[in-house]
C-alpha positions as a printed Julia matrix, in Angstrom:
193×3 Matrix{Float64}:
 -17.55  -10.27   3.74
 -17.05   -6.83   5.76
 -14.86   -7.43   9.08
 -16.17   -5.59  12.3
 -13.47   -3.49  14.03
 -11.79   -4.62  17.31
 -12.88   -2.59  20.27
  -9.58   -3.2   22.23
  -6.17   -4.51  21.28
  -5.4    -8.32  20.33
  -2.11   -9.2   21.76
  -0.32  -11.74  19.63
   2.72  -13.94  21.02
   4.77  -15.19  18.35
   8.4   -16.91  18.94
  10.05  -20.2   17.66
   8.94  -23.46  19.23
  10.47  -23.8   22.56
  10.66  -19.96  23.45
   8.21  -20.29  25.87
   5.29  -18.47  24.08
   2.35  -20.41  25.94
   3.91  -20.29  29.4
   4.77  -16.9   29.26
   1.29  -15.87  28.01
  -0.54  -17.96  30.45
   1.59  -15.75  33.21
   0.8   -12.66  31.89
  -2.8   -12.72  30.83
  -6.07  -13.46  32.3
  -6.95  -16.89  30.85
 -10.56  -15.26  30.26
  -9.01  -13.08  27.97
  -7.64  -15.8   25.68
  -8.99  -16.33  21.9
  -9.14  -19.75  21.95
  -8.23  -21.12  18.88
  -9.41  -24.25  16.78
  -6.97  -26.94  15.9
  -6.97  -30.51  14.39
  -3.99  -31.77  16.67
  -4.65  -34.21  19.34
  -5.56  -33.21  22.65
  -2.72  -33.3   25.28
  -3.46  -34.87  28.8
  -3.56  -31.64  30.51
  -5.54  -29.84  27.97
  -9.17  -29.12  27.84
 -11.64  -28.72  24.89
 -13.06  -25.4   24.52
 -10.49  -23.81  27.07
  -7.08  -24.53  25.36
  -8.17  -25.0   21.94
 -11.38  -26.29  20.24
 -10.35  -29.38  19.27
 -11.71  -30.2   15.46
 -11.69  -33.14  13.33
 -10.18  -32.41   9.9
 -13.46  -32.32   8.35
 -14.78  -30.06  10.93
 -11.88  -27.71  10.59
 -12.51  -27.55   6.68
 -15.92  -26.48   7.33
 -14.94  -23.53   9.24
 -12.65  -22.5    6.11
 -15.09  -23.15   3.68
 -17.84  -21.16   5.58
 -15.32  -18.14   5.89
 -15.53  -18.38   9.96
 -11.82  -18.18  10.63
  -9.8   -14.86  10.61
  -6.55  -16.63   9.67
  -5.77  -20.57   9.51
  -2.6   -21.96   9.11
  -0.67  -25.73   9.29
   2.19  -26.03  12.0
   3.81  -29.26  12.68
   1.06  -31.04  10.39
  -1.79  -30.09  12.43
  -4.08  -27.16  11.17
  -4.76  -23.92  13.63
  -7.09  -21.26  13.05
  -8.78  -18.3   14.99
 -12.64  -17.66  14.6
 -13.69  -14.27  13.54
 -16.65  -14.28  16.06
 -14.28  -15.55  18.64
 -11.84  -12.69  18.35
 -14.58   -9.7   17.97
 -16.67  -11.21  20.94
 -13.29  -11.28  23.25
 -12.06   -7.85  22.46
 -15.38   -6.24  22.9
 -14.93   -5.3   26.57
 -11.32   -5.6   27.11
  -8.19   -6.59  25.25
  -7.2    -9.95  24.49
  -4.39  -12.45  23.49
  -3.44  -15.6   21.47
  -0.22  -17.44  20.84
  -0.02  -17.53  16.77
   2.33  -18.38  13.88
   3.55  -15.36  12.09
   1.25  -15.94   9.33
  -1.34  -16.09  11.54
  -0.72  -12.64  12.89
  -0.17  -11.06   9.75
  -3.77  -12.39   8.5
  -5.37  -10.97  11.43
  -3.16   -7.69  11.05
  -4.35   -7.27   7.54
  -7.86   -7.46   8.47
  -7.87   -5.48  11.92
  -4.89   -3.22  11.79
  -3.01   -1.84  14.25
  -5.02   -3.21  17.4
  -3.38   -6.43  16.43
  -0.01   -5.9   18.76
   2.62   -8.45  17.96
   5.23   -9.29  20.84
   7.95  -11.82  19.45
  10.12  -13.78  22.06
  13.64  -13.73  20.9
  15.57  -16.75  22.19
  18.86  -18.87  21.42
  18.79  -21.99  19.51
  20.5   -23.74  22.52
  17.72  -22.41  24.95
  15.13  -23.75  22.46
  16.79  -27.37  22.38
  17.01  -27.34  26.3
  13.39  -26.4   26.96
  12.12  -28.88  24.09
  14.04  -31.49  25.82
  12.4   -31.05  29.37
   9.03  -30.96  27.53
   9.08  -33.55  24.9
   9.96  -37.41  25.16
   9.82  -37.82  21.25
  13.36  -37.15  19.85
  12.03  -37.19  16.36
   9.67  -34.13  17.54
  12.7   -32.69  19.26
  14.97  -32.83  16.36
  11.98  -31.41  13.77
  11.33  -28.51  16.21
  15.09  -27.7   16.62
  15.43  -28.08  12.73
  12.39  -25.36  12.09
  14.76  -22.79  14.7
  16.85  -21.2   11.9
  13.49  -20.49  10.01
  11.36  -19.38  13.02
  13.98  -17.0   14.43
  13.86  -15.07  10.94
  10.35  -14.12  11.83
  11.73  -11.43  13.88
  12.6    -9.77  10.85
   8.99   -9.66   9.78
   7.69   -8.63  12.99
  10.02   -5.47  13.29
   8.47   -4.2   10.3
   5.2    -3.49  11.92
   5.05   -0.04  13.8
   3.49   -1.6   17.02
   5.82   -4.55  17.6
   7.76   -5.54  20.52
  10.8    -7.83  20.71
  11.25   -9.47  24.06
  14.68  -11.29  24.96
  13.62  -14.49  26.02
  16.81  -16.07  27.09
  16.92  -14.26  30.37
  14.81  -15.65  33.26
  11.28  -16.44  33.03
   9.87  -14.06  35.5
  11.9   -11.24  33.65
  10.36  -12.32  30.44
   6.99  -12.25  32.18
   7.79   -8.74  33.53
   8.84   -7.31  30.23
   5.73   -8.65  28.46
   3.52   -7.24  31.28
   5.51   -3.89  30.8
   4.33   -3.94  27.29
   0.72   -4.83  27.72
   0.74   -1.93  30.3
   2.13    0.62  27.75
  -0.13   -0.18  24.99
  -3.09   -0.21  27.25
  -2.32    3.31  28.65
  -1.66    4.67  25.15
  -5.13    3.06  23.4
């Protein structure tokens, strides 16, 4: 199946769990520009289906995979996530779009759509990750699991920097500074393309 090209850039925010990816993305980008991913994880109390994610049963998700409807899919913390091809193409038709993805998700989409896929990696210390996870998560088991993943996830920076259009942001600084740096990246990319 031939893939249509992206008309505008697709920004992908990547980083360790607890790096602030989602909050930074929400502060930088217009929510209408979000490519809404599919997931099998349970909906959180503050989330809305079709706005934060398309919440799917495992069977529905497998149907999307079987039909070839996903540009990428991955398992993260035991839940499946995937980006729909139609959604990605539609969201980038008139303007840029964004999503928060795993390194594997980024790489799969970049393979299909090339340099129009812009990775922005949020680099953060393990100590800051653990502090942030403790403020947002009540379950100590989840905090421990995600903290243990840090060493593996921070290594993804070395993969991201191999892409010519990649950006690394120091996410140890204040939230406002991180947001400002990501906004600068977006403006620079948009002014060039």
